[in-house]
Amino acid sequence: MPRVCAVCGKGTVAGNRISHSHRKTRRTWSPNLQRARVMINGSPKTVNVCTRCLRSGKVQRVV
């Protein structure tokens, strides 16, 4: 399962890890995903949602 937010589609991004001597190797940044029960089309589902979407209120949590 890919590490992608179910609401906004935010996923992993890649870049370079740069050492003090300026040697470059590849690294990734993962989004802060949480498994949350949210309402999707009137039914509760458990999906991966990033914390930005949870905090901004783009999804409604099921209690």
mmCIF file of N, CA and C in Angstrom:
data_model
loop_
_atom_site.group_PDB
_atom_site.id
_atom_site.type_symbol
_atom_site.label_atom_id
_atom_site.label_comp_id
_atom_site.label_asym_id
_atom_site.label_seq_id
_atom_site.Cartn_x
_atom_site.Cartn_y
_atom_site.Cartn_z
ATOM 1 N N MET A 1 0.845 -1.180 0.000
ATOM 2 C CA MET A 1 0.000 0.000 0.000
ATOM 3 C C MET A 1 0.887 1.238 0.000
ATOM 4 N N PRO A 2 0.669 2.160 -0.923
ATOM 5 C CA PRO A 2 1.521 3.342 -0.972
ATOM 6 C C PRO A 2 1.232 4.280 0.189
ATOM 7 N N ARG A 3 2.245 5.029 0.555
ATOM 8 C CA ARG A 3 2.087 5.997 1.634
ATOM 9 C C ARG A 3 1.570 7.298 1.049
ATOM 10 N N VAL A 4 0.242 7.343 0.823
ATOM 11 C CA VAL A 4 -0.406 8.485 0.187
ATOM 12 C C VAL A 4 -1.641 8.839 0.999
ATOM 13 N N CYS A 5 -1.873 10.136 1.167
ATOM 14 C CA CYS A 5 -3.069 10.602 1.861
ATOM 15 C C CYS A 5 -4.284 10.347 0.976
ATOM 16 N N ALA A 6 -5.370 9.828 1.582
ATOM 17 C CA ALA A 6 -6.569 9.507 0.817
ATOM 18 C C ALA A 6 -7.362 10.757 0.447
ATOM 19 N N VAL A 7 -7.090 11.887 1.093
ATOM 20 C CA VAL A 7 -7.856 13.102 0.836
ATOM 21 C C VAL A 7 -7.143 14.011 -0.155
ATOM 22 N N CYS A 8 -5.907 14.391 0.143
ATOM 23 C CA CYS A 8 -5.219 15.371 -0.702
ATOM 24 C C CYS A 8 -4.212 14.744 -1.656
ATOM 25 N N GLY A 9 -3.881 13.459 -1.463
ATOM 26 C CA GLY A 9 -2.949 12.792 -2.375
ATOM 27 C C GLY A 9 -1.491 13.055 -2.075
ATOM 28 N N LYS A 10 -1.204 13.629 -0.919
ATOM 29 C CA LYS A 10 0.181 13.898 -0.554
ATOM 30 C C LYS A 10 0.918 12.584 -0.352
ATOM 31 N N GLY A 11 2.104 12.440 -0.949
ATOM 32 C CA GLY A 11 2.872 11.208 -0.860
ATOM 33 C C GLY A 11 4.323 11.479 -0.525
ATOM 34 N N THR A 12 5.152 10.448 -0.707
ATOM 35 C CA THR A 12 6.566 10.611 -0.407
ATOM 36 C C THR A 12 7.236 11.441 -1.496
ATOM 37 N N VAL A 13 8.223 12.216 -1.094
ATOM 38 C CA VAL A 13 9.028 12.990 -2.029
ATOM 39 C C VAL A 13 10.483 12.603 -1.813
ATOM 40 N N ALA A 14 11.290 12.720 -2.848
ATOM 41 C CA ALA A 14 12.688 12.304 -2.783
ATOM 42 C C ALA A 14 13.595 13.506 -2.951
ATOM 43 N N GLY A 15 14.785 13.360 -2.398
ATOM 44 C CA GLY A 15 15.785 14.406 -2.518
ATOM 45 C C GLY A 15 17.144 13.839 -2.201
ATOM 46 N N ASN A 16 18.078 14.711 -1.899
ATOM 47 C CA ASN A 16 19.441 14.295 -1.610
ATOM 48 C C ASN A 16 19.769 14.488 -0.142
ATOM 49 N N ARG A 17 20.443 13.502 0.440
ATOM 50 C CA ARG A 17 21.049 13.653 1.759
ATOM 51 C C ARG A 17 22.460 14.158 1.503
ATOM 52 N N ILE A 18 22.811 15.308 2.034
ATOM 53 C CA ILE A 18 24.100 15.920 1.741
ATOM 54 C C ILE A 18 24.954 15.912 3.006
ATOM 55 N N SER A 19 26.107 15.280 2.935
ATOM 56 C CA SER A 19 26.995 15.189 4.086
ATOM 57 C C SER A 19 27.813 16.475 4.216
ATOM 58 N N HIS A 20 28.606 16.535 5.263
ATOM 59 C CA HIS A 20 29.450 17.716 5.480
ATOM 60 C C HIS A 20 30.457 17.886 4.349
ATOM 61 N N SER A 21 30.934 16.769 3.788
ATOM 62 C CA SER A 21 31.876 16.855 2.671
ATOM 63 C C SER A 21 31.160 17.015 1.333
ATOM 64 N N HIS A 22 29.846 17.208 1.385
ATOM 65 C CA HIS A 22 28.987 17.479 0.224
ATOM 66 C C HIS A 22 28.833 16.282 -0.714
ATOM 67 N N ARG A 23 28.943 15.068 -0.168
ATOM 68 C CA ARG A 23 28.604 13.881 -0.948
ATOM 69 C C ARG A 23 27.099 13.705 -0.893
ATOM 70 N N LYS A 24 26.508 13.300 -2.004
ATOM 71 C CA LYS A 24 25.052 13.226 -2.090
ATOM 72 C C LYS A 24 24.583 11.779 -2.253
ATOM 73 N N THR A 25 23.608 11.392 -1.428
ATOM 74 C CA THR A 25 22.920 10.118 -1.584
ATOM 75 C C THR A 25 21.430 10.401 -1.512
ATOM 76 N N ARG A 26 20.631 9.511 -2.057
ATOM 77 C CA ARG A 26 19.194 9.730 -2.130
ATOM 78 C C ARG A 26 18.515 9.449 -0.791
ATOM 79 N N ARG A 27 17.469 10.207 -0.491
ATOM 80 C CA ARG A 27 16.667 9.992 0.695
ATOM 81 C C ARG A 27 15.223 10.338 0.373
ATOM 82 N N THR A 28 14.302 9.973 1.275
ATOM 83 C CA THR A 28 12.891 10.274 1.060
ATOM 84 C C THR A 28 12.310 10.950 2.291
ATOM 85 N N TRP A 29 11.285 11.747 2.055
ATOM 86 C CA TRP A 29 10.490 12.343 3.112
ATOM 87 C C TRP A 29 9.097 11.750 3.011
ATOM 88 N N SER A 30 8.611 11.181 4.112
ATOM 89 C CA SER A 30 7.282 10.586 4.119
ATOM 90 C C SER A 30 6.299 11.539 4.786
ATOM 91 N N PRO A 31 5.055 11.578 4.312
ATOM 92 C CA PRO A 31 4.057 12.416 4.973
ATOM 93 C C PRO A 31 3.661 11.813 6.316
ATOM 94 N N ASN A 32 3.158 12.644 7.202
ATOM 95 C CA ASN A 32 2.724 12.186 8.519
ATOM 96 C C ASN A 32 1.308 11.641 8.380
ATOM 97 N N LEU A 33 1.205 10.340 8.091
ATOM 98 C CA LEU A 33 -0.093 9.705 7.862
ATOM 99 C C LEU A 33 -0.586 9.022 9.125
ATOM 100 N N GLN A 34 -1.874 9.128 9.369
ATOM 101 C CA GLN A 34 -2.525 8.469 10.489
ATOM 102 C C GLN A 34 -3.695 7.660 9.944
ATOM 103 N N ARG A 35 -3.873 6.447 10.486
ATOM 104 C CA ARG A 35 -5.045 5.653 10.105
ATOM 105 C C ARG A 35 -6.210 6.166 10.914
ATOM 106 N N ALA A 36 -7.217 6.679 10.216
ATOM 107 C CA ALA A 36 -8.355 7.278 10.906
ATOM 108 C C ALA A 36 -9.643 6.763 10.296
ATOM 109 N N ARG A 37 -10.669 6.625 11.146
ATOM 110 C CA ARG A 37 -12.006 6.291 10.651
ATOM 111 C C ARG A 37 -12.692 7.592 10.304
ATOM 112 N N VAL A 38 -13.015 7.757 9.026
ATOM 113 C CA VAL A 38 -13.629 8.992 8.550
ATOM 114 C C VAL A 38 -14.894 8.659 7.766
ATOM 115 N N MET A 39 -15.759 9.643 7.622
ATOM 116 C CA MET A 39 -16.977 9.477 6.836
ATOM 117 C C MET A 39 -16.667 9.752 5.369
ATOM 118 N N ILE A 40 -16.902 8.752 4.519
ATOM 119 C CA ILE A 40 -16.727 8.906 3.073
ATOM 120 C C ILE A 40 -18.026 8.456 2.417
ATOM 121 N N ASN A 41 -18.696 9.369 1.756
ATOM 122 C CA ASN A 41 -19.984 9.124 1.094
ATOM 123 C C ASN A 41 -21.019 8.549 2.058
ATOM 124 N N GLY A 42 -21.031 9.056 3.288
ATOM 125 C CA GLY A 42 -22.030 8.646 4.265
ATOM 126 C C GLY A 42 -21.756 7.362 5.008
ATOM 127 N N SER A 43 -20.627 6.701 4.731
ATOM 128 C CA SER A 43 -20.305 5.463 5.439
ATOM 129 C C SER A 43 -18.909 5.589 6.051
ATOM 130 N N PRO A 44 -18.707 5.035 7.245
ATOM 131 C CA PRO A 44 -17.390 5.127 7.883
ATOM 132 C C PRO A 44 -16.390 4.169 7.236
ATOM 133 N N LYS A 45 -15.196 4.671 6.963
ATOM 134 C CA LYS A 45 -14.130 3.859 6.398
ATOM 135 C C LYS A 45 -12.832 4.208 7.102
ATOM 136 N N THR A 46 -11.931 3.233 7.187
ATOM 137 C CA THR A 46 -10.616 3.460 7.761
ATOM 138 C C THR A 46 -9.638 3.709 6.633
ATOM 139 N N VAL A 47 -9.062 4.898 6.609
ATOM 140 C CA VAL A 47 -8.157 5.289 5.533
ATOM 141 C C VAL A 47 -6.936 5.978 6.134
ATOM 142 N N ASN A 48 -5.880 6.098 5.321
ATOM 143 C CA ASN A 48 -4.699 6.865 5.702
ATOM 144 C C ASN A 48 -4.927 8.321 5.350
ATOM 145 N N VAL A 49 -4.840 9.192 6.357
ATOM 146 C CA VAL A 49 -5.067 10.621 6.166
ATOM 147 C C VAL A 49 -3.889 11.366 6.775
ATOM 148 N N CYS A 50 -3.380 12.376 6.073
ATOM 149 C CA CYS A 50 -2.277 13.151 6.623
ATOM 150 C C CYS A 50 -2.801 14.075 7.723
ATOM 151 N N THR A 51 -1.917 14.446 8.614
ATOM 152 C CA THR A 51 -2.322 15.255 9.765
ATOM 153 C C THR A 51 -2.750 16.651 9.345
ATOM 154 N N ARG A 52 -2.292 17.135 8.223
ATOM 155 C CA ARG A 52 -2.718 18.452 7.737
ATOM 156 C C ARG A 52 -4.202 18.434 7.391
ATOM 157 N N CYS A 53 -4.671 17.355 6.760
ATOM 158 C CA CYS A 53 -6.098 17.236 6.423
ATOM 159 C C CYS A 53 -6.943 17.034 7.677
ATOM 160 N N LEU A 54 -6.431 16.279 8.649
ATOM 161 C CA LEU A 54 -7.165 16.087 9.893
ATOM 162 C C LEU A 54 -7.301 17.401 10.648
ATOM 163 N N ARG A 55 -6.230 18.156 10.709
ATOM 164 C CA ARG A 55 -6.224 19.396 11.485
ATOM 165 C C ARG A 55 -7.067 20.481 10.834
ATOM 166 N N SER A 56 -7.054 20.539 9.509
ATOM 167 C CA SER A 56 -7.774 21.613 8.809
ATOM 168 C C SER A 56 -9.257 21.317 8.668
ATOM 169 N N GLY A 57 -9.685 20.086 9.020
ATOM 170 C CA GLY A 57 -11.090 19.774 8.972
ATOM 171 C C GLY A 57 -11.584 19.356 7.596
ATOM 172 N N LYS A 58 -10.692 18.882 6.736
ATOM 173 C CA LYS A 58 -11.110 18.424 5.407
ATOM 174 C C LYS A 58 -11.853 17.108 5.463
ATOM 175 N N VAL A 59 -11.710 16.356 6.559
ATOM 176 C CA VAL A 59 -12.428 15.100 6.758
ATOM 177 C C VAL A 59 -13.144 15.152 8.096
ATOM 178 N N GLN A 60 -14.223 14.393 8.199
ATOM 179 C CA GLN A 60 -15.003 14.308 9.437
ATOM 180 C C GLN A 60 -14.719 12.967 10.082
ATOM 181 N N ARG A 61 -14.123 12.976 11.286
ATOM 182 C CA ARG A 61 -13.846 11.731 11.997
ATOM 183 C C ARG A 61 -15.121 11.093 12.510
ATOM 184 N N VAL A 62 -15.124 9.771 12.558
ATOM 185 C CA VAL A 62 -16.234 9.020 13.118
ATOM 186 C C VAL A 62 -15.861 8.657 14.550
ATOM 187 N N VAL A 63 -16.721 8.991 15.484
ATOM 188 C CA VAL A 63 -16.420 8.741 16.898
ATOM 189 C C VAL A 63 -17.049 7.460 17.362
#
